[in-house]
Coordinates of C-alpha atoms and ligand atoms in Angstrom, one line a residue:
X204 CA -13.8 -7.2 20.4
X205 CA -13.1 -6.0 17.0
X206 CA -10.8 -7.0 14.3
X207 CA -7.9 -4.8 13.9
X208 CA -6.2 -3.8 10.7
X209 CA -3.1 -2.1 10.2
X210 CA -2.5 -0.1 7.5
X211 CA 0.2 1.9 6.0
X212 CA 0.7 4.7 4.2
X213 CA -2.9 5.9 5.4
X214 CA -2.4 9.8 4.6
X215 CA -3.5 10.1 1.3
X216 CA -4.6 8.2 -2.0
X217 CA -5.4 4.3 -1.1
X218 CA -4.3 3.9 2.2
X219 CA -6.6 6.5 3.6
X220 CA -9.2 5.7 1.2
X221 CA -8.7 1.5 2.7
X222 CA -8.7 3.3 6.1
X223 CA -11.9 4.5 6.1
X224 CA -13.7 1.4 4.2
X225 CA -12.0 -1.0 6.5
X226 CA -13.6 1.4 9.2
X227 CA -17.1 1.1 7.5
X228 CA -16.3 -2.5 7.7
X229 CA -16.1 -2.3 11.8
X230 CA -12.3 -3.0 12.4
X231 CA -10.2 -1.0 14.5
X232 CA -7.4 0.4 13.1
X233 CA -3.5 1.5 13.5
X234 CA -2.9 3.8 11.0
X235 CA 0.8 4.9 9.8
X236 CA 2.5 7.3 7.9
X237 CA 5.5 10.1 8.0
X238 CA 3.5 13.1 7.8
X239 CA 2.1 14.0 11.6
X240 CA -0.4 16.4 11.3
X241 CA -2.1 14.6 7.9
X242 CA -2.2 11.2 10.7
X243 CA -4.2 13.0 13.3
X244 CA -6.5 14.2 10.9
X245 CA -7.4 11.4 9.9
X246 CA -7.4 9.6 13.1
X247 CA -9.9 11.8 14.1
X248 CA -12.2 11.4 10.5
X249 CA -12.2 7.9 11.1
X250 CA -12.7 7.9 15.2
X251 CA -15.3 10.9 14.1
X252 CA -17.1 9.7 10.8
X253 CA -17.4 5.6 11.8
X254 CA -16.9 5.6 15.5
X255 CA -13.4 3.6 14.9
X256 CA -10.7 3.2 17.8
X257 CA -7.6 4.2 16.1
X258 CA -4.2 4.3 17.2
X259 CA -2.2 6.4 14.6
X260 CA 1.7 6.0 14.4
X261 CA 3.7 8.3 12.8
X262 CA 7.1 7.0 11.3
X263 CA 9.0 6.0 7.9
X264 CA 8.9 2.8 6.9
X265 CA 12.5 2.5 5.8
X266 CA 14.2 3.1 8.8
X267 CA 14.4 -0.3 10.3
X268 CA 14.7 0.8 14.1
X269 CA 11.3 2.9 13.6
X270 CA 9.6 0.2 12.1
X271 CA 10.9 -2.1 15.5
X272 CA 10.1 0.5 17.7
X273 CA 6.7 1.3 17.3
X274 CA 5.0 -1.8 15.8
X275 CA 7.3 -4.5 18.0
X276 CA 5.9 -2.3 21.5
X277 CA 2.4 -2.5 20.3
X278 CA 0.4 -1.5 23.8
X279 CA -1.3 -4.7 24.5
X280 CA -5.1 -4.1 22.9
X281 CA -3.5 -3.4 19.6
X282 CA -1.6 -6.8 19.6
X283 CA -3.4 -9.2 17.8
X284 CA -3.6 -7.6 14.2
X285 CA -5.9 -9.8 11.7
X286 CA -5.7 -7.7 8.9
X287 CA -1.8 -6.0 7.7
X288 CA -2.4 -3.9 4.2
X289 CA 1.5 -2.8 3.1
X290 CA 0.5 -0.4 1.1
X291 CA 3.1 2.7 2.0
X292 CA 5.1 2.7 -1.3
X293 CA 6.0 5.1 -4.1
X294 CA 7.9 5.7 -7.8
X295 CA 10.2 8.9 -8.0
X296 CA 11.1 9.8 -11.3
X297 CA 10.7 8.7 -15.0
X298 CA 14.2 7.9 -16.7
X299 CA 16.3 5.5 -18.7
X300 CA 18.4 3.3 -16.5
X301 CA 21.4 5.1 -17.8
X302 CA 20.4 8.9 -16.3
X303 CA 18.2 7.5 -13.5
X304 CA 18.4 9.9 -10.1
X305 CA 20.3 7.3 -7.5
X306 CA 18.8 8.7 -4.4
X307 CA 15.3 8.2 -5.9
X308 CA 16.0 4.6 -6.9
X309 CA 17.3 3.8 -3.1
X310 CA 14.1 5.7 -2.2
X311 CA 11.6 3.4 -4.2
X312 CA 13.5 0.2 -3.1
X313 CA 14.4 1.1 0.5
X314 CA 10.4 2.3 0.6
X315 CA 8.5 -0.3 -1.7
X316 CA 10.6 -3.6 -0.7
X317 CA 12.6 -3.2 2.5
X318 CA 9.6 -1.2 4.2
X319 CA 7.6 -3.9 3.3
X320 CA 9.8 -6.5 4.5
X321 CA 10.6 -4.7 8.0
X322 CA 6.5 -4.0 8.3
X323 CA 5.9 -7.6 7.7
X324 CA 9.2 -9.5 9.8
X325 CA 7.6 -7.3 12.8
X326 CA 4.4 -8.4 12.6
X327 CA 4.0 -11.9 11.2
X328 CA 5.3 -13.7 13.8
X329 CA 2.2 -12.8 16.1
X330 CA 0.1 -13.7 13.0
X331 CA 2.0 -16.8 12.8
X332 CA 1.0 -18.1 17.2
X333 CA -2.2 -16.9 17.0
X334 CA -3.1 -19.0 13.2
X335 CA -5.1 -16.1 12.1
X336 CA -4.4 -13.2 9.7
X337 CA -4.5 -11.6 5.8
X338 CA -1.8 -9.7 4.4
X339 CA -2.9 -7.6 1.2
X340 CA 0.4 -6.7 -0.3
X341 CA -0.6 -3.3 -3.0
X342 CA 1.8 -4.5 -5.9
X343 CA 1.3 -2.9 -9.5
X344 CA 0.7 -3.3 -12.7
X345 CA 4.2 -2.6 -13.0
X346 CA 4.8 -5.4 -11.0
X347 CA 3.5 -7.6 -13.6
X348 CA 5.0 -5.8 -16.8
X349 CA 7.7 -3.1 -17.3
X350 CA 7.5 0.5 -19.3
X351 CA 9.7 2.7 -20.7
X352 CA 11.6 4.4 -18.0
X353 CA 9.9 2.6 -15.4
X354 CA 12.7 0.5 -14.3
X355 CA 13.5 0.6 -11.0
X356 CA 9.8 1.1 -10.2
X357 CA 9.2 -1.6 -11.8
X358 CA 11.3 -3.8 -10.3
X359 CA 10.5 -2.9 -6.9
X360 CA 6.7 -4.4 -7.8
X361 CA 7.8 -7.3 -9.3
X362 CA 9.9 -7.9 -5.7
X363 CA 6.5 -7.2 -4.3
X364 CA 4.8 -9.7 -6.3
X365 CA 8.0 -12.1 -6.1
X366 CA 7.6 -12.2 -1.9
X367 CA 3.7 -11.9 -2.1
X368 CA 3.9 -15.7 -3.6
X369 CA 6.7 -16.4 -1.6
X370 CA 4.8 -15.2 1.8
X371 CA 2.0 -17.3 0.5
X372 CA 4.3 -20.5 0.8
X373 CA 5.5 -19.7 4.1
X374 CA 2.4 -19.1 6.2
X375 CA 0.1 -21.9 4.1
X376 CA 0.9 -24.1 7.3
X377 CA -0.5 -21.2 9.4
X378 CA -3.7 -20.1 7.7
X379 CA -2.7 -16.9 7.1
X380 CA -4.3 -15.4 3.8
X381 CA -1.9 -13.7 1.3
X382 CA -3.6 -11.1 -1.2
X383 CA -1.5 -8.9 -3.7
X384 CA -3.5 -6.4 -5.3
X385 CA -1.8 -5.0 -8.3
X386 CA -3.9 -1.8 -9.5
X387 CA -3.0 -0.1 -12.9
X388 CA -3.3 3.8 -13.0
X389 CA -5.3 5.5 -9.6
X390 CA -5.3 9.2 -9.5
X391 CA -4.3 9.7 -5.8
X392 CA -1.0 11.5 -4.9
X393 CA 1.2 9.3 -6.6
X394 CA 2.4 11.1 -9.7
X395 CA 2.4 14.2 -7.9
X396 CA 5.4 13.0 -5.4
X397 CA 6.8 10.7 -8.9
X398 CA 7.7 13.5 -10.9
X399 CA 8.4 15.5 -8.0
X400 CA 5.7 18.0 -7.4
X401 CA 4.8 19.2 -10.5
X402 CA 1.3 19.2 -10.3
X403 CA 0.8 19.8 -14.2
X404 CA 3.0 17.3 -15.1
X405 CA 1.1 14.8 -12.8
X406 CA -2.3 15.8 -13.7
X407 CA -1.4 15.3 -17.2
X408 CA -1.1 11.2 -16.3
X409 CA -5.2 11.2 -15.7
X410 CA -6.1 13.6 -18.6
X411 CA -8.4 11.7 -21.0
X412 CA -9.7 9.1 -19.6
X413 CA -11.7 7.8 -16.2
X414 CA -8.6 6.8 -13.7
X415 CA -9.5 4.1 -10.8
X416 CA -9.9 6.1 -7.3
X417 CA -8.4 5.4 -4.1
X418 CA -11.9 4.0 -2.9
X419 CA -12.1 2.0 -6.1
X420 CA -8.9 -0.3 -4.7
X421 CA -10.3 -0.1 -1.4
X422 CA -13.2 -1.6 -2.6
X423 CA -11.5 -4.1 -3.9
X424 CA -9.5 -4.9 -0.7
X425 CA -12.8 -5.1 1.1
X426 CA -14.1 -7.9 -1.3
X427 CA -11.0 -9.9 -0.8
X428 CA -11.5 -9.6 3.3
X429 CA -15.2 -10.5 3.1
X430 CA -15.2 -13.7 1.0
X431 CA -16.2 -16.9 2.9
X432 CA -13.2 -17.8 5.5
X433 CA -12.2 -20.8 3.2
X434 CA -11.3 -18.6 0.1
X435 CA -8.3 -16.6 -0.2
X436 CA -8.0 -14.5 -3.6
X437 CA -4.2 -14.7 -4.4
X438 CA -3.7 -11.6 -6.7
X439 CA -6.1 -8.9 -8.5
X440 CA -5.1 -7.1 -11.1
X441 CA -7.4 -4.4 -11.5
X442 CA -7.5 -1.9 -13.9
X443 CA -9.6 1.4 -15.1
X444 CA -11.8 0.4 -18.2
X445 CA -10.0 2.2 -20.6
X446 CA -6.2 0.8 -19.7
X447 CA -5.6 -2.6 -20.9
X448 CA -1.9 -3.1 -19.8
X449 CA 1.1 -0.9 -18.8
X450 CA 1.0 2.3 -20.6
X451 CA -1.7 0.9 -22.7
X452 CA -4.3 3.6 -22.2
X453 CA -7.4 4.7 -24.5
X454 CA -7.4 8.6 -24.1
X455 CA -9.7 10.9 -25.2
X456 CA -8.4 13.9 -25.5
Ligands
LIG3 P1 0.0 8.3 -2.4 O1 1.3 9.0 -2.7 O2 -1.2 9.0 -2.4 O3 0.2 7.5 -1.0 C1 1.4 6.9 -0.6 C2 1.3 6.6 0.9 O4 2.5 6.0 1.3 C3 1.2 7.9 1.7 O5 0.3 7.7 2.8 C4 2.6 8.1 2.3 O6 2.6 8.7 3.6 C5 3.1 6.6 2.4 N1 4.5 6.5 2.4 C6 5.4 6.8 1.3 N2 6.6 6.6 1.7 C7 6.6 6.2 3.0 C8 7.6 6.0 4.0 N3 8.9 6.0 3.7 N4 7.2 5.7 5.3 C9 5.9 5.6 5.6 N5 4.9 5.9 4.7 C10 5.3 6.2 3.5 O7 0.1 7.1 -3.4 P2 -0.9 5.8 -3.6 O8 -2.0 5.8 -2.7 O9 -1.2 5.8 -5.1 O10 0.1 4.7 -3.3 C11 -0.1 3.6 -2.4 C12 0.5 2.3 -3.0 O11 -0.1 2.0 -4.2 C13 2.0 2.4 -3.3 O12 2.6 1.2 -2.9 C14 2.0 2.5 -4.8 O13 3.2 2.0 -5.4 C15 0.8 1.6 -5.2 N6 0.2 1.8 -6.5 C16 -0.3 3.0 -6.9 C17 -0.8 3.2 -8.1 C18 -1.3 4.5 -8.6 O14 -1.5 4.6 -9.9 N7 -1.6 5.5 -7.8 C19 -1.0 2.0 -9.0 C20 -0.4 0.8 -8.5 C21 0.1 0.7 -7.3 P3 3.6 9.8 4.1 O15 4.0 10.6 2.9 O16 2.8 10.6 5.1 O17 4.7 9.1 4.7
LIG4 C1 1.5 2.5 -10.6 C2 1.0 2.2 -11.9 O1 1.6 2.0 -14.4 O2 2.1 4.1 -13.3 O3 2.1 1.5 -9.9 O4 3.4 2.1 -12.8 S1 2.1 2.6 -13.1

């Protein structure tokens, strides 16, 4: 039988492009996300373009009861998940602390920590009696280093990279793997839904310079899966060539 990964946050930008490499890769895959229609689209790319089994499940990561619902009734093929990549996550909004929108700071920590932590309470445990599994946790560069305005962002990636060590400790008894991958700037749909749709205002984040791509994490993710069975890479931080920290970018413009 083949592995199964679950991923969320598989409609756009890295989850869908770790979707379809973990596809290429032969596992099946559950698939998660809010948006319905974007889900069965690609559902059917990846059961179309790589012959994958999918079982796509639409619902919001910060709502605890969803989370329960549909990944603590798992039918019983799609049980035994090797492979969870918490990757569902986002920044709304670029302010000082002292003018910050409220609702999108709840957002970013109810989403980027608490979604996390529901995601991985439900499924662990299986993890945990069968002695097999490999959580990639996608923290940030801003889970390493804060920026101006960043903040709250910020700090819901360093939680992220706080509870990826701490995750580490826990299942080191259990042989579960623990990867974070912290990527700097990707050009996916991330700005976009940060400064709240305005597409010139996001493309302006990517002008001047060669941004990472959604495959380029991906990628990245499949190396740390493939390595020999007795090597787990803790954390990457992984970054386009021409940013060398937060904010830090060499632009050519
Ligand atoms: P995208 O906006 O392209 O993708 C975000 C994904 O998360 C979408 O599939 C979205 O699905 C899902 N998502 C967001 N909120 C929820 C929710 N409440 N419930 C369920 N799913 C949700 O951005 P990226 O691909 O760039 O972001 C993926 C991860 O990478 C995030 O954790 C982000 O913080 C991190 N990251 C991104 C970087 C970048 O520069 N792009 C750099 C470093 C880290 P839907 O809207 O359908 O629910
Ligand atoms: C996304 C990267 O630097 O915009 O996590 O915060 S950054």
């Amino acid at each position: 039988m083949k592995p199964i990964a679950l991923i969320t946050g598989a409609t756009s930008g890295i989850g869908a492009a770790t979707s379809r490499r973990l596809a290429s890769l032969g596992y099946n895959l559950i698939i998660t996300g809010r948006r319905a229609e974007r889900l069965q689209q690609m559902a059917e790319e990846l059961r179309n373009e790589y012959a994958a089994t999918v079982l796509p499940l639409c619902f919001d990561v910060r709502k605890r009861e969803e989370v329960e619902a549909h990944l603590g009734n798992l039918p019983e093929d799609w049980q035994q998940i090797a492979v969870l990549v918490n990757n569902a996550g986002l920044a709304a909004g670029l302010d000082p602390i002292q003018s910050g929108d409220i609702e999108d700071w709840e957002r970013m920590i109810d989403t980027n920590i608490k979604g996390l932590l529901y995601v991985t309470r439900t499924i662990s445990p299986g993890m945990i009696a069968r002695k097999n599994g490999h959580i990639i946790n996608i923290g940030s560069i801003a889970g390493k280093e804060v920026y101006p305005n960043g903040n709250v962002y910020c700090a819901t990636k360093h939680a992220v990279d706080a509870l990826s060590k701490a995750m580490r400790i826990d299942m080191l008894p259990y042989g579960i793997k623990v990867t974070q991958v912290c990527p700097g700037a990707v050009e996916t749909e991330f700005s976009l839904v940060r400064f709240h749709n305005d597409q010139d205002r996001a493309d302006a984040v990517y002008k001047g310079f060669t941004p990472l791509t959604g495959n380029d994490i991906a990628e990245c993710i499949a190396t740390a899966l493939t390595l020999p069975e007795n090597i787990c890479i803790n954390d990457m931080v992984v970054m386009p060539r021409a940013q060398a920290s937060s904010g830090n970018f060499y632009k050519q413009l």
